[in-house]
XYZ file of N, CA and C in Angstrom:
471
model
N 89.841 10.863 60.297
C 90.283 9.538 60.652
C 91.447 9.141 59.736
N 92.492 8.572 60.461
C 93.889 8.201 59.781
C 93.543 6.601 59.000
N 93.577 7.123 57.621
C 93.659 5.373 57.128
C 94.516 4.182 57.643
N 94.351 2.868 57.869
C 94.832 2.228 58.545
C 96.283 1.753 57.319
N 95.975 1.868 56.650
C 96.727 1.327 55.283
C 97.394 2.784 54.901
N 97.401 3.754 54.752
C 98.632 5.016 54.392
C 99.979 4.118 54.381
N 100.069 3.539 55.663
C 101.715 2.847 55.456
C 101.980 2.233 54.573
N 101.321 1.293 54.112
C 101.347 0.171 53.025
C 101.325 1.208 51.549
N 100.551 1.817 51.471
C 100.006 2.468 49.930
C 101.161 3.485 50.179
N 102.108 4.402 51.264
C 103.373 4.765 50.748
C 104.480 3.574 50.230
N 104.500 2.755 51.196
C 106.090 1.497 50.487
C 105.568 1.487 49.361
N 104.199 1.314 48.582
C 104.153 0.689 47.632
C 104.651 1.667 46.623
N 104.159 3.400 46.425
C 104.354 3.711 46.146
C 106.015 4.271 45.941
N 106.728 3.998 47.195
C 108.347 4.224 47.134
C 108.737 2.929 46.175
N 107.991 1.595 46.136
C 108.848 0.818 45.645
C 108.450 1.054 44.068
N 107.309 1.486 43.603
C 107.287 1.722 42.332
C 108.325 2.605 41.865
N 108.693 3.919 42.639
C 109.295 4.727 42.373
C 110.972 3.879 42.004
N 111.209 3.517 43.407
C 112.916 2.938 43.519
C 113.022 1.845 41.786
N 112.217 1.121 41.403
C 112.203 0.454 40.928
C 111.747 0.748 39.497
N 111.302 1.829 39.226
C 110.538 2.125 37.565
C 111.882 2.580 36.928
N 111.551 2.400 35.481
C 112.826 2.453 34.715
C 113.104 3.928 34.414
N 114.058 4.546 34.221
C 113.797 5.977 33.577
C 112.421 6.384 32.766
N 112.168 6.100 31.481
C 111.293 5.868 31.069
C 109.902 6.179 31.797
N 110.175 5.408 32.577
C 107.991 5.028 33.316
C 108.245 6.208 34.651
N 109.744 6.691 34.797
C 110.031 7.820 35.933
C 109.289 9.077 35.198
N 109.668 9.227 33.798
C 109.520 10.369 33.292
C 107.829 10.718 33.118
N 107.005 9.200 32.802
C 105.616 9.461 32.564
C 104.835 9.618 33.996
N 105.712 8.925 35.254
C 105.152 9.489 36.140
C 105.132 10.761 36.618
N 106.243 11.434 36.483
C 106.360 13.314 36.409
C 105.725 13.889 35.821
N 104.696 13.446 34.341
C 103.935 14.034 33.994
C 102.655 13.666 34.291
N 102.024 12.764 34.935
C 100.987 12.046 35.587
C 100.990 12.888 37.474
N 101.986 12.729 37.779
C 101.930 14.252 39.062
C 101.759 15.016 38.717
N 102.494 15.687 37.450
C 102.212 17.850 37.625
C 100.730 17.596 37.200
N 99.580 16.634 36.173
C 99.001 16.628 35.834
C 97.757 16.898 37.047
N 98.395 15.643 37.932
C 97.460 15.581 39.063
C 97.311 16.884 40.083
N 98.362 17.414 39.904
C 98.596 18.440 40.481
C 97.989 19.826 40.056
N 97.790 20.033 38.858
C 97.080 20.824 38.041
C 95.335 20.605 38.389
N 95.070 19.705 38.181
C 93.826 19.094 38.314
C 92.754 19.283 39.877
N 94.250 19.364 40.968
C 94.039 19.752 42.154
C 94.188 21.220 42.212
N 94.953 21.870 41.718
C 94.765 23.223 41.860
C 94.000 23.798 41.185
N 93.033 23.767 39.861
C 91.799 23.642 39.396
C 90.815 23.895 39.983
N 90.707 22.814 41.019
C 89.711 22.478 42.325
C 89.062 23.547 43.469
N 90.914 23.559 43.476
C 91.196 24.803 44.841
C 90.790 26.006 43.983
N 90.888 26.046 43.188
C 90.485 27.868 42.825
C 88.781 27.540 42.203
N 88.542 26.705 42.007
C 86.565 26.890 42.350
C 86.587 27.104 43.379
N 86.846 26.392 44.339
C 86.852 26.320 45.966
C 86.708 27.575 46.649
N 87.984 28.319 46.091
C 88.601 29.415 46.443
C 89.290 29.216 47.804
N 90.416 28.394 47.489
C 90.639 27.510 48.817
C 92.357 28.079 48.187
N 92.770 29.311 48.922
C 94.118 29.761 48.474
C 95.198 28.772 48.486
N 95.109 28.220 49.962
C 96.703 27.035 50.072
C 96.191 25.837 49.365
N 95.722 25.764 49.543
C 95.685 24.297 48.395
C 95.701 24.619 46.456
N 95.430 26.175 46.025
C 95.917 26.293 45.219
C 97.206 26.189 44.857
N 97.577 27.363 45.693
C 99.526 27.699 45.697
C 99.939 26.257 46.018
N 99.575 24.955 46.757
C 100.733 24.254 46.602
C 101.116 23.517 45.317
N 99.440 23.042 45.010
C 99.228 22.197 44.243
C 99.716 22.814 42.760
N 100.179 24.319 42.335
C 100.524 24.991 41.558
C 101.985 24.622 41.920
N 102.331 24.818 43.134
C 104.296 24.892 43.331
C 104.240 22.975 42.949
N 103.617 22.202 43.433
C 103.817 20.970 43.186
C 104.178 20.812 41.723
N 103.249 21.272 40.947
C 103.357 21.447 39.144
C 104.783 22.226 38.792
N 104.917 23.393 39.226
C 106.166 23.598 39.079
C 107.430 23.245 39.313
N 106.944 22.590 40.247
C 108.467 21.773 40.765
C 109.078 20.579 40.011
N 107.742 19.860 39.620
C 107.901 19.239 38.529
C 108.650 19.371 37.406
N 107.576 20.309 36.600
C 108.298 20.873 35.260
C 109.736 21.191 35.285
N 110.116 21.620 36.987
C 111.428 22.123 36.642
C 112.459 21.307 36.579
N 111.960 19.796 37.262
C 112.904 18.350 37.009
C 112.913 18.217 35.657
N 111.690 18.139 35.319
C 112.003 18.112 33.396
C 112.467 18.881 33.044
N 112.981 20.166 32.875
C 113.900 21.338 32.344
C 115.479 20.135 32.769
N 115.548 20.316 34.118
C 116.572 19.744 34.448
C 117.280 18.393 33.594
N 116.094 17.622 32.880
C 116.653 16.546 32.913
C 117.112 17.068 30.867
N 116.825 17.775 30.540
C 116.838 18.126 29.112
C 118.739 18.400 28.980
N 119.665 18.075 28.324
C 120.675 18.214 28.051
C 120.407 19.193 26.816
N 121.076 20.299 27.436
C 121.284 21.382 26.337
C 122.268 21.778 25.311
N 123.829 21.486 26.062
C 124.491 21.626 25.427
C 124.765 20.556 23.992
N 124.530 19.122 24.756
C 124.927 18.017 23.714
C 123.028 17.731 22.737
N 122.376 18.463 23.361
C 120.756 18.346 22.459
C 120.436 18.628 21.414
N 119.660 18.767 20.564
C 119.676 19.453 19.097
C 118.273 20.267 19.281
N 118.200 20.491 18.516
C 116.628 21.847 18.364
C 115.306 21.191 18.846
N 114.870 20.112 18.919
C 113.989 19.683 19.661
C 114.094 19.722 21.364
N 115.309 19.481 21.631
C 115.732 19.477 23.302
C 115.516 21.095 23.556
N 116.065 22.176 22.954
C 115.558 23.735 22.996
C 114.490 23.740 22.995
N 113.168 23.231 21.749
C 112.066 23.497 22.215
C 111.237 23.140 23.306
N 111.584 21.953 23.404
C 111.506 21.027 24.767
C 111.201 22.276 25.637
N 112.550 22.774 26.164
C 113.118 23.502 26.954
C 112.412 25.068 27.374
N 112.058 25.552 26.053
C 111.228 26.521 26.060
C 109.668 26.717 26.179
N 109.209 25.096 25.771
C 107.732 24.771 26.272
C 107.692 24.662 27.605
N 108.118 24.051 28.588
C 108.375 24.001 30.026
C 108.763 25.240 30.289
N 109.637 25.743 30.187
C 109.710 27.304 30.870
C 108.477 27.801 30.497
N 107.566 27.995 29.080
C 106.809 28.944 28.864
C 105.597 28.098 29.809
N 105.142 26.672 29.939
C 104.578 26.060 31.345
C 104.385 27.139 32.169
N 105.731 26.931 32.588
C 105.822 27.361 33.998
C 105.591 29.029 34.648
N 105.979 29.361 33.314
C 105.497 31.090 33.334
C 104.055 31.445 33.353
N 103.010 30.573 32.641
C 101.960 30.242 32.984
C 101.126 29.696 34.300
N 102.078 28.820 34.789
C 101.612 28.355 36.400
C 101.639 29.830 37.323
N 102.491 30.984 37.013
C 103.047 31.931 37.829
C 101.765 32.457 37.318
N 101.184 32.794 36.546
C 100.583 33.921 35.916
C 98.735 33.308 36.757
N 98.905 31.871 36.278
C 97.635 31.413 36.473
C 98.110 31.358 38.590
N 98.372 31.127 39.093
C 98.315 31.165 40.318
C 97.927 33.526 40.769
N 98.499 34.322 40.076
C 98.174 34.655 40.971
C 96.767 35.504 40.376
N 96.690 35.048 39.181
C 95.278 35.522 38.381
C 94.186 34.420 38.960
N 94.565 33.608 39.833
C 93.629 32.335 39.672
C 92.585 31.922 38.512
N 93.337 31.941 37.484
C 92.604 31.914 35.777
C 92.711 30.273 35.489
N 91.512 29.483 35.475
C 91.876 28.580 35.282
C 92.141 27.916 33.909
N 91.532 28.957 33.151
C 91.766 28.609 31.481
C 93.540 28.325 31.549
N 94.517 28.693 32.076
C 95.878 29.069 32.349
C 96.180 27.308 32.468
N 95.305 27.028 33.489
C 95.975 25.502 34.133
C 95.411 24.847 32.977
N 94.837 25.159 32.591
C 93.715 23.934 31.736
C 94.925 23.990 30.268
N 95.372 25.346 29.406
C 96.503 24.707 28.448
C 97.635 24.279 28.824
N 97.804 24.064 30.253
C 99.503 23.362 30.687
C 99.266 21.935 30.930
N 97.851 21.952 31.540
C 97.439 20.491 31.297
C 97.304 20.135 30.032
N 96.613 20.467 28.924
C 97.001 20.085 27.658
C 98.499 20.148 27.455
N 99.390 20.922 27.310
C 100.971 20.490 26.622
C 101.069 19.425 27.287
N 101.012 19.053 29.180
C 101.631 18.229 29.731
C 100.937 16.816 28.980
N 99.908 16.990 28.911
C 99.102 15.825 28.334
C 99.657 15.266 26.592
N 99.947 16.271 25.822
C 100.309 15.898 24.754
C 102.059 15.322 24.469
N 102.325 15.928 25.880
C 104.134 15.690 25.804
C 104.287 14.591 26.753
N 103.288 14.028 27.649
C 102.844 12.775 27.832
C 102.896 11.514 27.235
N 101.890 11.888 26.187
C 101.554 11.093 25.297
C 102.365 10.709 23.938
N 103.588 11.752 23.746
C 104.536 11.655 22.960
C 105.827 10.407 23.242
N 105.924 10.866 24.755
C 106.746 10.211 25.286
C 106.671 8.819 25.496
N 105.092 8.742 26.030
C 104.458 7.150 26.284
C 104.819 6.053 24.724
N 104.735 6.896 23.694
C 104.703 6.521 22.258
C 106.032 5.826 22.152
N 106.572 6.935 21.938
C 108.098 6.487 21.982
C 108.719 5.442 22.942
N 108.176 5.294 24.397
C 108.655 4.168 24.750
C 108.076 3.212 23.890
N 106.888 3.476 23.593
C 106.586 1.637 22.899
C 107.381 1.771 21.640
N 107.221 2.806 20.982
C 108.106 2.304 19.920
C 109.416 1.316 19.965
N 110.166 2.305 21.202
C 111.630 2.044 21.312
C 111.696 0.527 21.888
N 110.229 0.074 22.424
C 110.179 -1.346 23.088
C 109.828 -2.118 22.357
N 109.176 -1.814 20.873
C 108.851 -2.745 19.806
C 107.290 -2.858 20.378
N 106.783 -2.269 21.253
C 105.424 -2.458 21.636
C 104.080 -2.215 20.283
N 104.850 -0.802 19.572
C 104.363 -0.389 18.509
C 105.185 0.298 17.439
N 104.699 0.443 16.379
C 105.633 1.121 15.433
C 104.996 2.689 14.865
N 106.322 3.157 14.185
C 106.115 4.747 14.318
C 104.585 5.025 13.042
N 104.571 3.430 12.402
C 103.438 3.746 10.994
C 102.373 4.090 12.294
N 102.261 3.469 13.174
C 101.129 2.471 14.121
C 100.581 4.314 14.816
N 101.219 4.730 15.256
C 101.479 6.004 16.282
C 100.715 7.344 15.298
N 101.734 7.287 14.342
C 101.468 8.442 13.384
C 99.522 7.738 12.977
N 99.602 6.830 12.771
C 98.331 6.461 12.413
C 96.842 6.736 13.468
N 97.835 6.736 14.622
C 96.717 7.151 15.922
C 96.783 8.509 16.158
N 97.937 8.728 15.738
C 97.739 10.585 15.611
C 96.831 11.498 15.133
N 97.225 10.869 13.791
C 96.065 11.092 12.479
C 94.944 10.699 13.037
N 94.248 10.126 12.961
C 93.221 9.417 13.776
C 92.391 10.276 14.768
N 93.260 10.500 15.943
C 92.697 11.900 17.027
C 92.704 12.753 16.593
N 93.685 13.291 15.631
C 93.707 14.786 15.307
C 92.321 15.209 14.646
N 91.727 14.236 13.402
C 90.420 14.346 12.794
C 89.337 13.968 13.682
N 89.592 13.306 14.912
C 88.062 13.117 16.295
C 88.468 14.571 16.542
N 89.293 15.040 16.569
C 89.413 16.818 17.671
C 89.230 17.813 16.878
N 88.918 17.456 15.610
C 88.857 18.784 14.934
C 87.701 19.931 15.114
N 88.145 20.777 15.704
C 86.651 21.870 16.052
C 86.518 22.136 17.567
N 87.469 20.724 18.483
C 87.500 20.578 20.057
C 88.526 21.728 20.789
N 88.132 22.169 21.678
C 89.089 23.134 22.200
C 89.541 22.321 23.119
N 91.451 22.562 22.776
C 92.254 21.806 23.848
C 92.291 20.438 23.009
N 91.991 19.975 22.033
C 91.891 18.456 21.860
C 93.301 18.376 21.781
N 94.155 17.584 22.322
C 95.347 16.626 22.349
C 95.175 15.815 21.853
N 96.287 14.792 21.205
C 96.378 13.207 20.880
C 95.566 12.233 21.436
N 95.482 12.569 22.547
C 95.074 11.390 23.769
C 94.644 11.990 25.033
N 93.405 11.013 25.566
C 93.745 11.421 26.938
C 93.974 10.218 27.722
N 94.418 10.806 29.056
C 95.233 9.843 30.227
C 94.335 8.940 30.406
């Protein structure tokens, strides 16, 4: 059965899109490949092939806007590593799609999650929302809740 509302819950979603600032564009790209990961996860309990492979190409397609959006030439050594965590991502999505290994999706969801959560930071910083004592202090903070946790990140979504 076709939801009666799909129409409405796409505009809404185009107008978030047309309308989010760079910024809240970039945390939504990592909130898709995430979701996207999470769905292809699914599909390989399932053992449900196309809904793996897309939901894997969905993640990749992603990551590869973020490669894209990284300025290399004018960047400094963080924009390279940047650069080389997403490629090494994505070499992983290849590996975990055709191994259907889900340990594979599960550390790309962690980087995506921690480079997430880096980013989310930094907007507040840069918005005065919070400060870098404030951040580093929540860092510190998770890092000693995760100690011993496999996969523990900063944060979760």
């Amino acid at each position: 059965m076709v939801n009666p509302y799909n129409k409405y819950i796409k505009q809404y979603q185009t107008n978030n899109i047309t309308t989010a600032t760079p910024e809240k564009l970039m945390i939504m790209l990592f909130d898709g490949a995430i979701q996207f990961l999470q769905k292809a996860k699914t599909a390989i309990e399932e053992k449900n092939l196309q809904e793996r492979a897309q939901n894997i190409d969905g993640a990749r397609k992603i990551i590869r806007e973020l490669m894209r959006t990284i300025d290399l030439e004018n960047g400094n050594d963080v924009s390279k590593q940047l650069f080389m965590l997403y490629n090494r991502m994505a070499m992983k999505l290849i590996k975990a799609n055709v191994s259907k290994n889900v340990n594979l999706i599960d550390e790309v969801i962690q980087d995506m999650t921690n480079i997430r959560w880096g980013f989310q930071k930094a907007i507040e910083i840069q918005s005065g929302v919070t400060s870098v004592d404030e951040v580093m202090k929540e860092y510190n903070q998770n890092q000693q809740n995760n100690i011993g946790e496999e996969n523990a990140g900063p944060t979760t979504i």
